[in-house]
Coordinates of C-alpha atoms in Angstrom, one line a residue:
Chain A
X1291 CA -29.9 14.1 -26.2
X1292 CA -28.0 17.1 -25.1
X1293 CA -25.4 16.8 -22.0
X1294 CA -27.6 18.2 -20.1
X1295 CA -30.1 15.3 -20.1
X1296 CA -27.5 12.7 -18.7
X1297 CA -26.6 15.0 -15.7
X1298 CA -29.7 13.2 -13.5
X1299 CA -27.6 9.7 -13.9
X1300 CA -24.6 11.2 -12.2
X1301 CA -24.0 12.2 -8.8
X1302 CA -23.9 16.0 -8.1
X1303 CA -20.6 17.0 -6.0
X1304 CA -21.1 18.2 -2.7
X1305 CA -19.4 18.1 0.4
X1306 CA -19.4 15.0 2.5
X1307 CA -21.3 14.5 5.9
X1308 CA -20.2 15.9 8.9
X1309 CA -17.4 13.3 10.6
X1310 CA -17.1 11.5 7.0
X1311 CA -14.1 12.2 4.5
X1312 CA -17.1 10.4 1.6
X1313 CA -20.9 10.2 0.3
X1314 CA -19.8 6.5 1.2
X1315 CA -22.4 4.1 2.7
X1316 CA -19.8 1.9 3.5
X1317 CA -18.2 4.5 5.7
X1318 CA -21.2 6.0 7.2
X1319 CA -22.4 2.1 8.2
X1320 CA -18.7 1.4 9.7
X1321 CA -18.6 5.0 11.6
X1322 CA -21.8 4.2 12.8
X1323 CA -20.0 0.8 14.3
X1324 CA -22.3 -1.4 13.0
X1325 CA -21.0 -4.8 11.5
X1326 CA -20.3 -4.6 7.7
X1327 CA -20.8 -6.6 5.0
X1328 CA -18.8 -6.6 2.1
X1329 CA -19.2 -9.0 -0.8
X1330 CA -16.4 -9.4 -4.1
X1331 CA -17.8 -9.5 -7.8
X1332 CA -17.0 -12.1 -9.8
X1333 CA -15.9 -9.2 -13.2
X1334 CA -17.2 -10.8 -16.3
X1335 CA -15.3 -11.5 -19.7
X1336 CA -17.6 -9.3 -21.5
X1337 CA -18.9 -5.9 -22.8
X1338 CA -22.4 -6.2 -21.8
X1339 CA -23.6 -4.2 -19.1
X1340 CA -26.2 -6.8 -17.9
X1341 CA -23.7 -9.4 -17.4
X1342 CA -22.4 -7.1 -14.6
X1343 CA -25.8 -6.3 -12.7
X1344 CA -26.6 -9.8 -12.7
X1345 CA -23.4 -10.7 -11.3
X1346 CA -24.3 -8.2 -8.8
X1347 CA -27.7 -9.1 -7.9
X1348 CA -26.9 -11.8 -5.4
X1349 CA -24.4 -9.6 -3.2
X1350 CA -26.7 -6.5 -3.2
X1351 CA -29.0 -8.4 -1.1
X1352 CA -26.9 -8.3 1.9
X1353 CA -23.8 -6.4 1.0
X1354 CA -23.1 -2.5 2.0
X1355 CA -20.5 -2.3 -0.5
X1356 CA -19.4 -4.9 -3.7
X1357 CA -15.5 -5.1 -5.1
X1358 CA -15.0 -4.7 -8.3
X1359 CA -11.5 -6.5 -8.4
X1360 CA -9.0 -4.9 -11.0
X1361 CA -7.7 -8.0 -13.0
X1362 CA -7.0 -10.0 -9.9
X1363 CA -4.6 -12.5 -10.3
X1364 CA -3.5 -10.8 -12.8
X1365 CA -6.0 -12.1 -15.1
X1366 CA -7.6 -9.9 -17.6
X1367 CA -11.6 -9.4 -17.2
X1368 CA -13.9 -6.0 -17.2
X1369 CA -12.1 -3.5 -15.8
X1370 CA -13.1 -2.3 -12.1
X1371 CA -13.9 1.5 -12.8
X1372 CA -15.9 0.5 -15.6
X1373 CA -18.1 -2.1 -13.3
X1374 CA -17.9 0.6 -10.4
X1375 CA -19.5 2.8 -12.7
X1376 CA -22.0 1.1 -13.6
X1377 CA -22.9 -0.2 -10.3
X1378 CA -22.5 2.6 -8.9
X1379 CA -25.4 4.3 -11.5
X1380 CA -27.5 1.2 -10.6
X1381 CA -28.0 2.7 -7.4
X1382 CA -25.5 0.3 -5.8
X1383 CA -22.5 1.1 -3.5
X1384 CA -19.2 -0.1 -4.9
X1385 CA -15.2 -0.5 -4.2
X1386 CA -13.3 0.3 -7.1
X1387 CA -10.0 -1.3 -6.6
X1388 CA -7.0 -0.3 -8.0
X1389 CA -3.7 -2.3 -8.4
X1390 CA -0.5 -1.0 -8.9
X1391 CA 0.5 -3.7 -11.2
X1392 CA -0.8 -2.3 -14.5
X1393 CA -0.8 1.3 -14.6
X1394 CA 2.0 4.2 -13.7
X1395 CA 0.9 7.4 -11.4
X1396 CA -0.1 9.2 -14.3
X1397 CA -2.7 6.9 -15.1
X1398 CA -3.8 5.9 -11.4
X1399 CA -4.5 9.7 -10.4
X1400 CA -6.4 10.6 -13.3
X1401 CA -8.5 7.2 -12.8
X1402 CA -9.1 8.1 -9.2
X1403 CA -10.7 11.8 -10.6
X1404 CA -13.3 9.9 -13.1
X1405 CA -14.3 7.3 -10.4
X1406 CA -15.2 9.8 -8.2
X1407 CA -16.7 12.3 -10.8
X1408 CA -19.1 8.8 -11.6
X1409 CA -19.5 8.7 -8.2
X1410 CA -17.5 5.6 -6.6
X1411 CA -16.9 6.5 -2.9
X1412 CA -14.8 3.6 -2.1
X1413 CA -11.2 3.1 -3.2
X1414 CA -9.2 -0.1 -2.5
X1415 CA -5.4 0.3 -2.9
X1416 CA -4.1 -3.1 -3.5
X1417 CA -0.3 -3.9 -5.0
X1418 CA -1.1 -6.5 -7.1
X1419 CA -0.3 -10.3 -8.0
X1420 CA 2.6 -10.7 -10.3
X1421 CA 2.1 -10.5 -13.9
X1422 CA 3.5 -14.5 -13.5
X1423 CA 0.6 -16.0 -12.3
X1424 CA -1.7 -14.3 -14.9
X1425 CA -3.1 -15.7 -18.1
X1426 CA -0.7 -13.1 -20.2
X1427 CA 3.1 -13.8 -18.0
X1428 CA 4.3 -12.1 -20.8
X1429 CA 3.1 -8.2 -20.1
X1430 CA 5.4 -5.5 -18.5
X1431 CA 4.9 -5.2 -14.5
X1432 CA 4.4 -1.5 -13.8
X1433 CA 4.5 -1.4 -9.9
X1434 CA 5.3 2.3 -10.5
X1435 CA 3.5 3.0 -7.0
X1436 CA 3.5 0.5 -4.2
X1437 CA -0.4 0.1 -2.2
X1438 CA 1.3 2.7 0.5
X1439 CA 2.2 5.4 -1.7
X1440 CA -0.9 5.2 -3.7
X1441 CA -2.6 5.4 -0.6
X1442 CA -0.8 8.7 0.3
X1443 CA -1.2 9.5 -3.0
X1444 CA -5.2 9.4 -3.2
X1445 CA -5.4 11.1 0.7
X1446 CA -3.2 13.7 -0.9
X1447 CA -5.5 14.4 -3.1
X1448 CA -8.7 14.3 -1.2
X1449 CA -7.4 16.6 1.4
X1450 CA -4.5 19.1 0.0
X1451 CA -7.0 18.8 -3.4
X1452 CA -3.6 18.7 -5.1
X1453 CA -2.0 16.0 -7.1
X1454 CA 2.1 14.4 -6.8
X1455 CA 3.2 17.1 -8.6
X1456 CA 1.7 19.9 -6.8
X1457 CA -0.7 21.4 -9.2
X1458 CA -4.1 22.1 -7.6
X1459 CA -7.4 19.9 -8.1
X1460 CA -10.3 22.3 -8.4
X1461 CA -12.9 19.6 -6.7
X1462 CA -10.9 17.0 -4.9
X1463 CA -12.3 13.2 -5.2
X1464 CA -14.1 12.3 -1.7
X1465 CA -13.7 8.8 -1.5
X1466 CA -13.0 6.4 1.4
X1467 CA -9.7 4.9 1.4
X1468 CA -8.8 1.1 1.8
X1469 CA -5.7 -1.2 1.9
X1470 CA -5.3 -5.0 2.1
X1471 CA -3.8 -7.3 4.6
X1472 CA -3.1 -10.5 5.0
X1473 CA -3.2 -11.6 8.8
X1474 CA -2.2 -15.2 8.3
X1475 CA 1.0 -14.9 5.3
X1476 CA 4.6 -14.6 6.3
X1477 CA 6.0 -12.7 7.6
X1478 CA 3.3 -13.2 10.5
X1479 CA 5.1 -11.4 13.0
X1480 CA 5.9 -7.5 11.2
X1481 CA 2.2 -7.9 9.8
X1482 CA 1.1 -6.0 12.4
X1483 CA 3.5 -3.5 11.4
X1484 CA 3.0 -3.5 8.0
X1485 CA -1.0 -2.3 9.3
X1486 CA 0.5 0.4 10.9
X1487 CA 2.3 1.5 7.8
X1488 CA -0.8 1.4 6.2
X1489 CA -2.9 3.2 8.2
X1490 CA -0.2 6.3 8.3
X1491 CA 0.1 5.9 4.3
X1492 CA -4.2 6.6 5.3
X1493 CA -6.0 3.8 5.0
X1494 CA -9.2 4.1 6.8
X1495 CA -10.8 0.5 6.1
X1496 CA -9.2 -2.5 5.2
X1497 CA -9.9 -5.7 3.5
X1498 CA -8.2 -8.7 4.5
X1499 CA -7.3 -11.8 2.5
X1500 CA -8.9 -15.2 3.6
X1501 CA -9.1 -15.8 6.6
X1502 CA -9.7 -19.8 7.5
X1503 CA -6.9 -19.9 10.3
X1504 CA -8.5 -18.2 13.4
X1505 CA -6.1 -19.0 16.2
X1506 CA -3.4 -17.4 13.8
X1507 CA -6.2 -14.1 13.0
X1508 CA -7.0 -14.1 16.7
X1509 CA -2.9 -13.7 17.2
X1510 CA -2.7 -10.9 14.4
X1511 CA -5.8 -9.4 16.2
X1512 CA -3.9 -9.3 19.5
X1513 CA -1.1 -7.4 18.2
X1514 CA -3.5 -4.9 16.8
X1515 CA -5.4 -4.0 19.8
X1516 CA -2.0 -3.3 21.5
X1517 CA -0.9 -1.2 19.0
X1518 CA -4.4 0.6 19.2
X1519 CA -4.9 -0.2 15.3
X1520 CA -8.8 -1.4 15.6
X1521 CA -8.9 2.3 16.8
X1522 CA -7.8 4.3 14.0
X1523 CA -8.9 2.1 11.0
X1524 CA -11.9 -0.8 10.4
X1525 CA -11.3 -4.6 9.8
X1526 CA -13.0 -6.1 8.0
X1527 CA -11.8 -10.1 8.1
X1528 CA -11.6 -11.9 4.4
X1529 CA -13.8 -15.1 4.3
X1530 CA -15.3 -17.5 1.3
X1531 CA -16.4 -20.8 1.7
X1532 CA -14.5 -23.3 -0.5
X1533 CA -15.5 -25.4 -3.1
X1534 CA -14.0 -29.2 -2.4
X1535 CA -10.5 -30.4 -0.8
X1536 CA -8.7 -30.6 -4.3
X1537 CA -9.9 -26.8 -5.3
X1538 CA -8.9 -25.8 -1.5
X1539 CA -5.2 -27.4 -2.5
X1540 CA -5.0 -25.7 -6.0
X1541 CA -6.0 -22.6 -4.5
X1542 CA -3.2 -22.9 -1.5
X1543 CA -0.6 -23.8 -4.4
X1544 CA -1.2 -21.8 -7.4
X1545 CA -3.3 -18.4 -6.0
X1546 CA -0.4 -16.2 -4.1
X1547 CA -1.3 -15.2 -0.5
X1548 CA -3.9 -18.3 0.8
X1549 CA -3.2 -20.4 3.5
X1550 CA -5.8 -23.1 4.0
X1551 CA -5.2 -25.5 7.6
X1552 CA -4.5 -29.1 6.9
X1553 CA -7.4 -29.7 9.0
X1554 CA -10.0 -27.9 7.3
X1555 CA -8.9 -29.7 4.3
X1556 CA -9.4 -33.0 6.3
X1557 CA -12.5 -32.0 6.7
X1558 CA -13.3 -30.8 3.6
X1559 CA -12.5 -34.1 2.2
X1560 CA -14.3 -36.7 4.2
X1561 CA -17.4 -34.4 3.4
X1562 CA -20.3 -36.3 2.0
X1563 CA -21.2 -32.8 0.0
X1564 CA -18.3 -30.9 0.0
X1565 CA -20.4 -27.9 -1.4
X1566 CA -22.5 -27.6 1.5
X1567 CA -19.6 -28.2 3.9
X1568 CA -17.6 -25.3 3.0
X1569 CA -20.4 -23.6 3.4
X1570 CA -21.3 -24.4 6.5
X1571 CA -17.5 -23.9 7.4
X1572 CA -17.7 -20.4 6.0
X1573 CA -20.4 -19.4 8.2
X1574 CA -18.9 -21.2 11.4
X1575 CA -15.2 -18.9 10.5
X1576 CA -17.6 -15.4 10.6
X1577 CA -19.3 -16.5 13.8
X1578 CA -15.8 -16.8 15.1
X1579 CA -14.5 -14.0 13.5
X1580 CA -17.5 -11.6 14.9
X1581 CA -16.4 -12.5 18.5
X1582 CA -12.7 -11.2 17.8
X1583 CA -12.7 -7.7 19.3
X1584 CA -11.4 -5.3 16.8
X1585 CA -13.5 -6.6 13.5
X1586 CA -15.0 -4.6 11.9
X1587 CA -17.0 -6.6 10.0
X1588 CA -16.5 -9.5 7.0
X1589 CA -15.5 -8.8 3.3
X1590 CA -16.7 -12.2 1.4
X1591 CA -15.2 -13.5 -1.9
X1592 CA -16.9 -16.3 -3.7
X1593 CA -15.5 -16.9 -6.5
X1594 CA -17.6 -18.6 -8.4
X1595 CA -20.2 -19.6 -5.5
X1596 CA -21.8 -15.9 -5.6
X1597 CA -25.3 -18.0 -5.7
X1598 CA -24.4 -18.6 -2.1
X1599 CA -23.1 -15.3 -0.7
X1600 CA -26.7 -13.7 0.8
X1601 CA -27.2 -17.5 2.4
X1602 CA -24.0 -17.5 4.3
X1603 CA -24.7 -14.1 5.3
X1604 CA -28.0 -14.5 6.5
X1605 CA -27.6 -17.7 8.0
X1606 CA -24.7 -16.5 9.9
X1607 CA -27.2 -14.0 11.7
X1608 CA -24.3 -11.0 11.7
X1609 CA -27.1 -9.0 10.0
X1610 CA -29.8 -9.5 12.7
X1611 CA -31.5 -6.1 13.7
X1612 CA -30.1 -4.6 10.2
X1613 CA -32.1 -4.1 7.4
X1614 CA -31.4 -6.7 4.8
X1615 CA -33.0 -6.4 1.5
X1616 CA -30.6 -4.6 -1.5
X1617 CA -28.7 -3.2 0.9
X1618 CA -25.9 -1.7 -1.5
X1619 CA -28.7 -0.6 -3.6
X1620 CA -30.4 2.6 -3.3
X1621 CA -28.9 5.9 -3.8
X1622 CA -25.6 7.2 -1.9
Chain B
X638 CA 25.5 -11.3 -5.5
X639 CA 22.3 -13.1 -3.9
X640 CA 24.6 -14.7 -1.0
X641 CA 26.3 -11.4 -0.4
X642 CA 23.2 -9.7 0.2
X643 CA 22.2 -12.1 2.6
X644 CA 25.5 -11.8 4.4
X645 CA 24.8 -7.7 4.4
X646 CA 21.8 -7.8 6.2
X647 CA 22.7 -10.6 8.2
X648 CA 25.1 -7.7 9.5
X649 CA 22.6 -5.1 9.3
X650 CA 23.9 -4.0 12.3
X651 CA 27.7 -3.6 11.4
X652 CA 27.1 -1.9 7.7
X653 CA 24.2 0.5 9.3
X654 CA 27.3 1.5 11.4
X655 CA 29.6 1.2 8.0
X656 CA 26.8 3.6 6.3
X657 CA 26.8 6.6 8.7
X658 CA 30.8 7.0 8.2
X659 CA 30.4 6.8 4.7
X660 CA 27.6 9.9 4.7
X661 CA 29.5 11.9 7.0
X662 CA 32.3 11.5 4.5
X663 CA 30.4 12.5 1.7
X664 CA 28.8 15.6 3.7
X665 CA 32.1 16.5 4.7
X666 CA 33.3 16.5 1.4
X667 CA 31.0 18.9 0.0
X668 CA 32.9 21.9 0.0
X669 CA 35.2 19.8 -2.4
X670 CA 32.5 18.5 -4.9
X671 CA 31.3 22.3 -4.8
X672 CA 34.8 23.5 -6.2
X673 CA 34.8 20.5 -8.8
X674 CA 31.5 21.2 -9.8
X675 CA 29.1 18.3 -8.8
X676 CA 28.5 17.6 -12.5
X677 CA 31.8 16.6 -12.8
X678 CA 32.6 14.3 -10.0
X679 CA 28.6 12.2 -11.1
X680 CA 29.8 10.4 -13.2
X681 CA 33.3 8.7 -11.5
X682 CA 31.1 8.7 -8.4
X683 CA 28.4 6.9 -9.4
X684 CA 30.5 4.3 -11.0
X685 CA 32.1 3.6 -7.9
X686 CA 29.1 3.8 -5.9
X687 CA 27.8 1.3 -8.4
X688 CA 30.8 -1.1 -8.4
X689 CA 30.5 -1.4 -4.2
X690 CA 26.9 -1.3 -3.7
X691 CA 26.0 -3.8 -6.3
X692 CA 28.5 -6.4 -4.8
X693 CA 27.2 -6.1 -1.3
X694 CA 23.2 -4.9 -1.8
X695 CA 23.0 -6.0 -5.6
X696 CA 21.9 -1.9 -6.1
X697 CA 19.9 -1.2 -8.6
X698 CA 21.1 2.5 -9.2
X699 CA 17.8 3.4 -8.6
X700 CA 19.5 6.9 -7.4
X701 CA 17.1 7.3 -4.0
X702 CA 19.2 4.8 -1.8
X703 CA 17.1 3.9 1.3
X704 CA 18.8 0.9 2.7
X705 CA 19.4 2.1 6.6
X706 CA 15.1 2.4 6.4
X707 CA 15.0 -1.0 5.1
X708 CA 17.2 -3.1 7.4
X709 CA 19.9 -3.3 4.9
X710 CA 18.0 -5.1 1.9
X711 CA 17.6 -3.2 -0.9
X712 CA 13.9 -3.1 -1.9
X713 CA 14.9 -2.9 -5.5
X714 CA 15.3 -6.3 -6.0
X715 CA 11.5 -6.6 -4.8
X716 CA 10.0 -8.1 -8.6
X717 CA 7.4 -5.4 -7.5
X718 CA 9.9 -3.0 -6.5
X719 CA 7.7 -2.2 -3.4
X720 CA 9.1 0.8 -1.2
X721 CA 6.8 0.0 2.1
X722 CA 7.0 -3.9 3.4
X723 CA 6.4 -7.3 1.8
X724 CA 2.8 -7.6 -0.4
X725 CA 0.3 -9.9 0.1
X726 CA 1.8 -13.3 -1.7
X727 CA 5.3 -14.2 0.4
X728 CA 5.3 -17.8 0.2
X729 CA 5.7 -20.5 3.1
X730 CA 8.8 -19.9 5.0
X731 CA 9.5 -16.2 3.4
X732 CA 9.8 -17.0 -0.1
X733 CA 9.1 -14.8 -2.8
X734 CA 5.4 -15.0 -4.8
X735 CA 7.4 -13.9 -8.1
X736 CA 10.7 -15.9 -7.8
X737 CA 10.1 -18.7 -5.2
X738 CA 13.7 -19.5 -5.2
X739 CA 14.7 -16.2 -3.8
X740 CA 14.2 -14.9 0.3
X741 CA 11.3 -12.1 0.3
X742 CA 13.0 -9.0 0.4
X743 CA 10.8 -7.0 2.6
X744 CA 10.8 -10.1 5.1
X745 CA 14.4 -9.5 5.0
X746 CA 13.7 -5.9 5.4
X747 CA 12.0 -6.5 8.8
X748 CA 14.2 -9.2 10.3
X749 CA 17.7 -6.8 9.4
X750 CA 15.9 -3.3 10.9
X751 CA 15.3 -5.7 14.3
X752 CA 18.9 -5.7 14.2
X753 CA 19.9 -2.1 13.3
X754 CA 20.5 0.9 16.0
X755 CA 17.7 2.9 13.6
X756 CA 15.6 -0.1 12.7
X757 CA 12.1 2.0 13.8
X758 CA 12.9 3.9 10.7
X759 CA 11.6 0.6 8.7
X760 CA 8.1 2.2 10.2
X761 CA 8.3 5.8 7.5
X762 CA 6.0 5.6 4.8
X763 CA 8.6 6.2 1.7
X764 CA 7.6 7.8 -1.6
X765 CA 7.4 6.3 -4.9
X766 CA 10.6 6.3 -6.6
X767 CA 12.0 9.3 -8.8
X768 CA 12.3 7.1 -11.7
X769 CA 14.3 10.0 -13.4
X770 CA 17.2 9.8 -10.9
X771 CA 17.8 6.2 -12.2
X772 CA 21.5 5.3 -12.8
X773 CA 22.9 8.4 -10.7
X774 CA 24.7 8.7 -7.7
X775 CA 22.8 8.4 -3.9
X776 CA 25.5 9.5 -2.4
X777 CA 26.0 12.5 -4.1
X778 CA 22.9 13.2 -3.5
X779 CA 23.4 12.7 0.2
X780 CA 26.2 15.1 0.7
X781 CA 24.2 18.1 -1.6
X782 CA 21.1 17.8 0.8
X783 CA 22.8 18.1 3.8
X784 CA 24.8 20.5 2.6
X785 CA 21.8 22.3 1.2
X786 CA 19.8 22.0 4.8
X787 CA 22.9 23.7 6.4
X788 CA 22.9 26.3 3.6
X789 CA 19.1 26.5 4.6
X790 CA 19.7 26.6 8.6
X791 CA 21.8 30.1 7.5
X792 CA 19.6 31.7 5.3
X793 CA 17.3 30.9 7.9
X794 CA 19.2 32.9 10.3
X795 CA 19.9 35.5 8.0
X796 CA 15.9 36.5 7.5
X797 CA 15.2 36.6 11.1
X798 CA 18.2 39.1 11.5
X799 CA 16.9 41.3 8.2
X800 CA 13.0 41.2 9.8
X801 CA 14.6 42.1 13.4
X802 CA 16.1 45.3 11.8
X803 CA 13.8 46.2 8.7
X804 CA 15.4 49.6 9.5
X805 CA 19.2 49.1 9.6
X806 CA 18.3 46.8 6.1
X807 CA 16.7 50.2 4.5
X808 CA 19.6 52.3 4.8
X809 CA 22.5 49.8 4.7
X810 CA 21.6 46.8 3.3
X811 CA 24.7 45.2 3.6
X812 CA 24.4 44.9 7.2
X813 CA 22.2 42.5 7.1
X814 CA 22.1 41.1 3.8
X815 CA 19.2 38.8 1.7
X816 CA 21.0 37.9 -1.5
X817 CA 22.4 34.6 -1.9
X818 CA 26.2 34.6 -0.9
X819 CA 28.9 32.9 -3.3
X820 CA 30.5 30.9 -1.6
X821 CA 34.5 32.1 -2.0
X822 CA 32.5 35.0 0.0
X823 CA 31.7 32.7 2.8
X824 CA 34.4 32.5 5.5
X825 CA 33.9 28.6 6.1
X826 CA 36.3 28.6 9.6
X827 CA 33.7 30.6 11.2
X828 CA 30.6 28.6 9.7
X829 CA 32.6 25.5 10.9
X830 CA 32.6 26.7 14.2

């Protein structure tokens, strides 16, 4: 096969829509203010490429965009440009996250150039868990950048076409820009702030972490309407349903960044099938969140539930009026 | 120095005040670090700068000192070495996700720049950190840039006056001149005034 036969598998570069910064369908859904779905992948420990589309196939149903996460956790699995890239030539629409955790600037920018030149359109900037919490403690943290600066970073390059040092990209990488909150995690009260921050580093979307506190969300959400925040970037609320009480209390001990109510625990526990109940909670916390004004739509990470993502979605009716089959399939 | 590093942004306020003098110092001290040469005086400099700031901040000498942006608490000692707020992972009642025995810098950060006269400046996105100016002197590096921008405010002053007489410039350049002055030809009493 010559190069030449190859080129139909890739996208050709061109310049974005009018009013867009990206060939993203994320962005184009969100700036067309409907409600957004996205949905996290669960990134195998393997090399075949059919392990990733069928851990794909049950978020493409009702997803606009899947995550590839980049060794969250800090746990090593498929990388996310290499999922993205697949994904992406599958015909779906992907997030291609990138933490700071495990590679310098050098590395990130030149990443951010062959994601986009394989045609990922969506880039999450995230800081990363320590390498502590991992399954190898004993690896170097990089943290060279923090999320902000590799924010700036990537919007410096998208719209000066240039990279940190100065010298000039020829075809600058068009892709949407996320961040990461986490609405419901000390220190509550500069979270707000810390959005802000974001936003001017450029973040255009962001991704929050769970989200099963509402009255605290609904206080975070407050703060960000005064400030004008839903204005200038999308929200879209982090939710997953939980497994059982005891995995809820692992997951509030030993994952960094989750805050689970005592309450829903309760509940959780006197469940007769926990499976169902959390659930059935998960859909009850995005009806909820859908009424907050200022979301932007739901991001949903099921680890290890994936089977039940496209239920909770649908059931929870915030696709109603919206097309629904393979939505983050189907060409950019 | 974990408990003196509390105690310093405890009194953000007080060592934000504490800070200014100390850069006007060093600005006003250019002209001398000029005439030794700024090579030389790095070095005895840096040491000190060292020896006080790692008692009080527990510095890192990371050489891009950026305290009165962040309330007072040094971001260096951030496991992650974030430049631009806490990450996602603080722990219940501001502890940190990597060493759960230590306060959350950034959450620090926050409460201290409530406290300082130029707190809003906790708001600036910083950049990532010159890893090549690790181990030299911040303050140093303070007094050269402002000396620099004033340098910079002159030459300013000295194009507009060459493009306001392109003529005058032809036949006697010297009157208004382009090439960089040395400065034993600078007459600092007038600058000064």
């Amino acid at each position: 096969m010559s190069p030449s036969d190859y080129t139909d598998q890739v996208p050709v570069y061109a310049p974005p829509p009018e009013g867009h910064v990206s060939h993203s369908r994320l962005e184009r859904v969100l700036r067309a203010g409907r409600f957004a779905v996205t949905a996290e992948l669960n990134p195998p420990d393997s090399a075949d490429p059919s392990d990733v589309f069928d851990a794909a196939q049950p978020l493409g149903e009702v997803a606009d965009a899947i995550n590839a996460t980049d060794a969250s956790g800090a746990n090593c699995h498929m990388s996310s440009i290499g999922i993205s890239a697949l994904l992406t030539r599958a015909g779906y629409s992907t997030v291609y996250q990138i933490s700071c955790r495990d590679r310098n600037r050098i590395a990130i920018q030149g990443d951010v150039l062959g994601a986009a030149a394989m045609g990922v359109t969506n880039v999450l900037c995230l800081t990363g868990d320590g390498v502590g919490v991992g399954d190898q403690p004993g690896a170097k943290p990089v943290f060279d950048f923090d999320s902000l600066t590799l924010l700036r970073t990537i919007r410096t390059m998208r719209d000066q076409g240039m990279f940190l040092s100065g010298r000039k990209i020829t075809r600058p990488p068009q892709m949407f820009l996320g961040a990461a909150e986490n609405p419901c995690i000390h220190p509550q009260d500069w979270r707000p702030d810390r959005l802000a921050k974001k936003v001017e580093a450029g973040a255009e979307f962001i991704q929050t972490n769970y989200i099963y506190d509402i009255p605290l969300f609904e206080k975070f959400m407050a703060r960000v309407r005064d400030m004008g925040l839903d204005k200038r970037v999308y929200i879209l609320a982090g939710v997953g349903p939980l497994a059982s009480a005891k995995a809820a209390r692992w997951m509030r001990s030993n994952v960094p960044g989750i805050h689970v109510p005592d309450p829903l625990i309760d509940r959780m526990e006197k469940a007769e099938k926990p499976g169902a109940e959390g659930k059935k909670i998960c859909i009850e916390l995005i009806q909820q969140i859908r009424e907050i004004k200022g979301v932007a739509g739901v991001h949903v990470m099921a680890y290890r539930r994936e089977h039940q993502v496209s239920e909770i979605i649908l059931e929870s009716g915030v696709l109603e009026g919206r097309k629904s089959r393979r939505r983050a399939a189907g060409p950019e | 120095m974990y408990r003196a590093r509390l105690f310093a942004i405890r009194h953000s306020r007080k060592f934000e005040w504490i800070y200014k003098r100390v850069e006007q110092v060093m600005v006003a001290l250019d002209p001398v670090f000029a005439k030794i040469g700024y090579g030389r005086v790095e070095r005895p400099i840096a040491l000190v700068e060292q020896g006080i700031k790692t008692v009080l901040f527990d510095c890192k000498m990371c050489g891009q000192c950026v305290l009165s942006s962040t309330g007072m608490s040094c971001p260096m000692n951030c496991p992650k070495e974030l430049r631009n707020g806490p990450c996602g992972g603080v722990r219940e009642g501001g502890y940190c996700e990597v060493k759960p025995w230590m306060k959350c810098v950034w959450s620090l950060a926050w409460d201290g720049a409530a406290r300082m006269k130029d707190g809003d400046k906790i708001r600036e996105v910083l950049p990532p950190v010159d890893r090549s100016l690790k181990g030299s002197s911040s303050w140093l590096r303070v007094s050269r840039e402002k000396a620099a921008k004033l340098r910079e405010a002159r030459e300013a002053s000295r194009t507009a006056v060459a493009e306001a007489f392109p003529e005058a410039r032809a036949i006697e350049p010297s009157s208004a001149p382009l090439a960089e002055e040395p400065a034993s030809a600078v007459n600092r009493e007038v600058l000064k005034k």
